[in-house]
Amino acid sequence: MIQSSDTNRLGSIRSKVEASERLSFHDGVFLSEEADIFTLGELANIVRERKNGDFTYYNVNAHINPTNVCVYRCTFCAFRADLKSPKGYVMSDEQILARAAEADQSGATELHIVGGLHHQLPYEWYLNVVRIIHEAHPRLHLKAYTAVEWDWFCRLTGRPTRDILAEFKEAGLGSLPGGGAEIFHPEVRDKICEHKADSDSWIRIHREAHELGLRSNATMLYGHIEQPWHRIDHLCRLRTLQDETGGFQTLIPLAFHPENTMLSHIAKPSGLMDLRTMAISRLMLDNFPHIKAYWVMLGIKTAQLALSFGADDIDGTVVHEKIYHDAGSDSPQELTVAELRRLIQEAGRIPVERDTLYHEVVRREDGWETGRQIASEPLGAAS
């Protein structure tokens, strides 16, 4: 039975959303614990359409995971391998360049590069991955290495991450992915990934990237051992940094896939939890221009529904994705552009191809070029 106090609270939140006013931490917790899914979708869609209308964005991209050997043993990870494991691998320069050439020839505008932290590979090896791809395929935007990897490079070299980021930018780095954020609060983070970069390091590294003119994404891993207030705390920390720098482009809520991990006893998040998390993320992150429904993690049907629950981006063709498929994702390994456009149109939205930095991509018979800038926050923004 709905209490009158809850009705009043929800009415107050609705008024804030309609007036473009910021929701508080306590508003977010209330929505997480008390609001029904249809009200959440309605409110999130108000914000989604205010920012992006009926447009839904996608890109043509491919993934490279240069190694899966990793010094860390995060309990939620099914991708990593030990040094001597038969599952472990390290891609050669030739394999990396072949994968990049395949992406370039297929019309991709972006390569997404993340992987394990191989404790016997030097810093120069990771830098070389970016350099050789950029030299061979300068039009490909290289979105490379999570904050956890940048923290590892700092440990390898003893150099400040700002200097390392600047060196990679000169070598061809275009932007940063949002991985490694997981859940910021130490109550959770210390249990699922206690040894890798902490939340302060993740936030500092993204701040430094933004100050160097590099945009980045952000993520939140949900549906494992965290509580609703941990997720709201996570979103509020991201919102605070965005107030400061304006450098985030999108949040990608990542549904935890327990299969083949040390948390395999936990049930996979339900579709309702996926949609609830998407909607609350859109409502809390008033200063993020985009929220992404990553179809690889959510599955195609839930990703379509998410376009009415706050999401305005469905990611891309995602060729050669390994990390989430190793953890049990049963989504396809890739989607064609025609399939992506059909999925978006079926959801009642207008598909628009974008590049990594949210410029519209215009396709021609002889290739592609970028067009108008899609709405984003200005770098150096302050509230």
mmCIF file of N, CA and C in Angstrom, residues 7-64:
data_model
loop_
_atom_site.group_PDB
_atom_site.id
_atom_site.type_symbol
_atom_site.label_atom_id
_atom_site.label_comp_id
_atom_site.label_asym_id
_atom_site.label_seq_id
_atom_site.Cartn_x
_atom_site.Cartn_y
_atom_site.Cartn_z
ATOM 1 N N THR A 7 3.817 9.246 -1.631
ATOM 2 C CA THR A 7 3.191 9.950 -2.754
ATOM 3 C C THR A 7 3.662 11.390 -2.811
ATOM 4 N N ASN A 8 3.740 12.040 -1.660
ATOM 5 C CA ASN A 8 4.212 13.425 -1.614
ATOM 6 C C ASN A 8 5.674 13.516 -2.046
ATOM 7 N N ARG A 9 6.479 12.562 -1.589
ATOM 8 C CA ARG A 9 7.900 12.563 -1.955
ATOM 9 C C ARG A 9 8.076 12.380 -3.459
ATOM 10 N N LEU A 10 7.320 11.443 -4.024
ATOM 11 C CA LEU A 10 7.411 11.203 -5.461
ATOM 12 C C LEU A 10 6.929 12.421 -6.243
ATOM 13 N N GLY A 11 5.881 13.080 -5.744
ATOM 14 C CA GLY A 11 5.411 14.295 -6.398
ATOM 15 C C GLY A 11 6.452 15.392 -6.374
ATOM 16 N N SER A 12 7.191 15.507 -5.267
ATOM 17 C CA SER A 12 8.266 16.497 -5.173
ATOM 18 C C SER A 12 9.381 16.202 -6.166
ATOM 19 N N ILE A 13 9.721 14.919 -6.299
ATOM 20 C CA ILE A 13 10.761 14.527 -7.254
ATOM 21 C C ILE A 13 10.295 14.801 -8.682
ATOM 22 N N ARG A 14 9.049 14.476 -8.970
ATOM 23 C CA ARG A 14 8.509 14.747 -10.312
ATOM 24 C C ARG A 14 8.608 16.240 -10.633
ATOM 25 N N SER A 15 8.274 17.077 -9.677
ATOM 26 C CA SER A 15 8.347 18.532 -9.893
ATOM 27 C C SER A 15 9.779 18.962 -10.195
ATOM 28 N N LYS A 16 10.737 18.375 -9.491
ATOM 29 C CA LYS A 16 12.142 18.688 -9.759
ATOM 30 C C LYS A 16 12.539 18.284 -11.179
ATOM 31 N N VAL A 17 12.146 17.082 -11.573
ATOM 32 C CA VAL A 17 12.501 16.600 -12.914
ATOM 33 C C VAL A 17 11.887 17.506 -13.978
ATOM 34 N N GLU A 18 10.635 17.846 -13.823
ATOM 35 C CA GLU A 18 9.964 18.682 -14.818
ATOM 36 C C GLU A 18 10.553 20.081 -14.877
ATOM 37 N N ALA A 19 11.113 20.556 -13.751
ATOM 38 C CA ALA A 19 11.716 21.890 -13.699
ATOM 39 C C ALA A 19 13.225 21.867 -13.963
ATOM 40 N N SER A 20 13.761 20.695 -14.351
ATOM 41 C CA SER A 20 15.203 20.532 -14.603
ATOM 42 C C SER A 20 16.043 20.854 -13.374
ATOM 43 N N GLU A 21 15.528 20.529 -12.201
ATOM 44 C CA GLU A 21 16.268 20.732 -10.957
ATOM 45 C C GLU A 21 16.985 19.442 -10.566
ATOM 46 N N ARG A 22 18.102 19.590 -9.907
ATOM 47 C CA ARG A 22 18.935 18.451 -9.525
ATOM 48 C C ARG A 22 18.291 17.626 -8.419
ATOM 49 N N LEU A 23 18.360 16.296 -8.569
ATOM 50 C CA LEU A 23 17.894 15.393 -7.534
ATOM 51 C C LEU A 23 19.001 15.171 -6.502
ATOM 52 N N SER A 24 18.606 15.017 -5.260
ATOM 53 C CA SER A 24 19.561 14.803 -4.179
ATOM 54 C C SER A 24 19.904 13.324 -4.049
ATOM 55 N N PHE A 25 20.935 13.051 -3.242
ATOM 56 C CA PHE A 25 21.274 11.671 -2.903
ATOM 57 C C PHE A 25 20.052 10.954 -2.332
ATOM 58 N N HIS A 26 19.355 11.586 -1.437
ATOM 59 C CA HIS A 26 18.192 10.961 -0.801
ATOM 60 C C HIS A 26 17.054 10.751 -1.793
ATOM 61 N N ASP A 27 16.905 11.651 -2.760
ATOM 62 C CA ASP A 27 15.932 11.429 -3.834
ATOM 63 C C ASP A 27 16.271 10.154 -4.595
ATOM 64 N N GLY A 28 17.555 9.999 -4.897
ATOM 65 C CA GLY A 28 17.984 8.821 -5.645
ATOM 66 C C GLY A 28 17.733 7.529 -4.892
ATOM 67 N N VAL A 29 18.016 7.523 -3.589
ATOM 68 C CA VAL A 29 17.766 6.327 -2.787
ATOM 69 C C VAL A 29 16.272 6.030 -2.734
ATOM 70 N N PHE A 30 15.457 7.062 -2.583
ATOM 71 C CA PHE A 30 14.002 6.865 -2.565
ATOM 72 C C PHE A 30 13.531 6.245 -3.876
ATOM 73 N N LEU A 31 13.985 6.777 -4.993
ATOM 74 C CA LEU A 31 13.581 6.232 -6.285
ATOM 75 C C LEU A 31 14.018 4.777 -6.424
ATOM 76 N N SER A 32 15.211 4.467 -5.929
ATOM 77 C CA SER A 32 15.730 3.098 -6.029
ATOM 78 C C SER A 32 14.898 2.114 -5.234
ATOM 79 N N GLU A 33 14.396 2.545 -4.098
ATOM 80 C CA GLU A 33 13.746 1.624 -3.171
ATOM 81 C C GLU A 33 12.217 1.664 -3.228
ATOM 82 N N GLU A 34 11.638 2.778 -3.698
ATOM 83 C CA GLU A 34 10.188 2.947 -3.563
ATOM 84 C C GLU A 34 9.440 3.157 -4.886
ATOM 85 N N ALA A 35 10.070 3.762 -5.876
ATOM 86 C CA ALA A 35 9.341 4.136 -7.093
ATOM 87 C C ALA A 35 9.050 2.912 -7.960
ATOM 88 N N ASP A 36 7.873 2.885 -8.580
ATOM 89 C CA ASP A 36 7.550 1.788 -9.486
ATOM 90 C C ASP A 36 8.249 1.997 -10.825
ATOM 91 N N ILE A 37 8.420 0.915 -11.545
ATOM 92 C CA ILE A 37 9.220 0.931 -12.773
ATOM 93 C C ILE A 37 8.622 1.839 -13.848
ATOM 94 N N PHE A 38 7.297 1.928 -13.910
ATOM 95 C CA PHE A 38 6.673 2.738 -14.953
ATOM 96 C C PHE A 38 6.858 4.237 -14.688
ATOM 97 N N THR A 39 6.777 4.621 -13.422
ATOM 98 C CA THR A 39 7.039 6.027 -13.079
ATOM 99 C C THR A 39 8.488 6.384 -13.365
ATOM 100 N N LEU A 40 9.397 5.481 -13.031
ATOM 101 C CA LEU A 40 10.812 5.730 -13.323
ATOM 102 C C LEU A 40 11.031 5.920 -14.822
ATOM 103 N N GLY A 41 10.429 5.052 -15.618
ATOM 104 C CA GLY A 41 10.582 5.181 -17.063
ATOM 105 C C GLY A 41 10.016 6.487 -17.580
ATOM 106 N N GLU A 42 8.863 6.869 -17.079
ATOM 107 C CA GLU A 42 8.240 8.125 -17.506
ATOM 108 C C GLU A 42 9.138 9.315 -17.186
ATOM 109 N N LEU A 43 9.645 9.362 -15.959
ATOM 110 C CA LEU A 43 10.486 10.495 -15.551
ATOM 111 C C LEU A 43 11.807 10.514 -16.317
ATOM 112 N N ALA A 44 12.422 9.344 -16.460
ATOM 113 C CA ALA A 44 13.699 9.285 -17.181
ATOM 114 C C ALA A 44 13.526 9.677 -18.635
ATOM 115 N N ASN A 45 12.394 9.315 -19.216
ATOM 116 C CA ASN A 45 12.158 9.650 -20.616
ATOM 117 C C ASN A 45 11.987 11.153 -20.809
ATOM 118 N N ILE A 46 11.458 11.838 -19.792
ATOM 119 C CA ILE A 46 11.370 13.306 -19.863
ATOM 120 C C ILE A 46 12.773 13.898 -20.053
ATOM 121 N N VAL A 47 13.720 13.422 -19.247
ATOM 122 C CA VAL A 47 15.091 13.938 -19.325
ATOM 123 C C VAL A 47 15.743 13.514 -20.633
ATOM 124 N N ARG A 48 15.534 12.260 -21.004
ATOM 125 C CA ARG A 48 16.136 11.738 -22.241
ATOM 126 C C ARG A 48 15.701 12.554 -23.457
ATOM 127 N N GLU A 49 14.406 12.822 -23.562
ATOM 128 C CA GLU A 49 13.915 13.548 -24.728
ATOM 129 C C GLU A 49 14.243 15.040 -24.640
ATOM 130 N N ARG A 50 14.364 15.569 -23.437
ATOM 131 C CA ARG A 50 14.794 16.959 -23.296
ATOM 132 C C ARG A 50 16.217 17.137 -23.840
ATOM 133 N N LYS A 51 17.064 16.172 -23.606
ATOM 134 C CA LYS A 51 18.456 16.271 -24.025
ATOM 135 C C LYS A 51 18.693 15.799 -25.457
ATOM 136 N N ASN A 52 17.975 14.752 -25.887
ATOM 137 C CA ASN A 52 18.313 14.120 -27.161
ATOM 138 C C ASN A 52 17.119 13.837 -28.067
ATOM 139 N N GLY A 53 15.944 14.338 -27.698
ATOM 140 C CA GLY A 53 14.782 14.130 -28.550
ATOM 141 C C GLY A 53 14.506 12.658 -28.780
ATOM 142 N N ASP A 54 14.165 12.307 -30.012
ATOM 143 C CA ASP A 54 13.919 10.914 -30.373
ATOM 144 C C ASP A 54 15.148 10.239 -30.965
ATOM 145 N N PHE A 55 16.282 10.917 -30.982
ATOM 146 C CA PHE A 55 17.483 10.348 -31.583
ATOM 147 C C PHE A 55 18.088 9.277 -30.678
ATOM 148 N N THR A 56 18.575 8.218 -31.297
ATOM 149 C CA THR A 56 19.373 7.203 -30.606
ATOM 150 C C THR A 56 20.645 6.995 -31.410
ATOM 151 N N TYR A 57 21.761 7.009 -30.723
ATOM 152 C CA TYR A 57 23.068 6.996 -31.377
ATOM 153 C C TYR A 57 23.689 5.607 -31.358
ATOM 154 N N TYR A 58 24.466 5.335 -32.395
ATOM 155 C CA TYR A 58 25.243 4.098 -32.487
ATOM 156 C C TYR A 58 26.531 4.420 -33.227
ATOM 157 N N ASN A 59 27.501 3.542 -33.126
ATOM 158 C CA ASN A 59 28.721 3.740 -33.902
ATOM 159 C C ASN A 59 29.196 2.428 -34.499
ATOM 160 N N VAL A 60 30.117 2.541 -35.431
ATOM 161 C CA VAL A 60 30.730 1.370 -36.059
ATOM 162 C C VAL A 60 32.100 1.211 -35.420
ATOM 163 N N ASN A 61 32.233 0.183 -34.601
ATOM 164 C CA ASN A 61 33.457 0.041 -33.817
ATOM 165 C C ASN A 61 33.881 -1.420 -33.743
ATOM 166 N N ALA A 62 35.072 -1.614 -33.240
ATOM 167 C CA ALA A 62 35.601 -2.953 -33.002
ATOM 168 C C ALA A 62 36.428 -2.915 -31.722
ATOM 169 N N HIS A 63 36.598 -4.084 -31.119
ATOM 170 C CA HIS A 63 37.349 -4.196 -29.874
ATOM 171 C C HIS A 63 38.659 -4.933 -30.112
ATOM 172 N N ILE A 64 39.695 -4.511 -29.404
ATOM 173 C CA ILE A 64 40.945 -5.255 -29.317
ATOM 174 C C ILE A 64 41.281 -5.417 -27.847
#
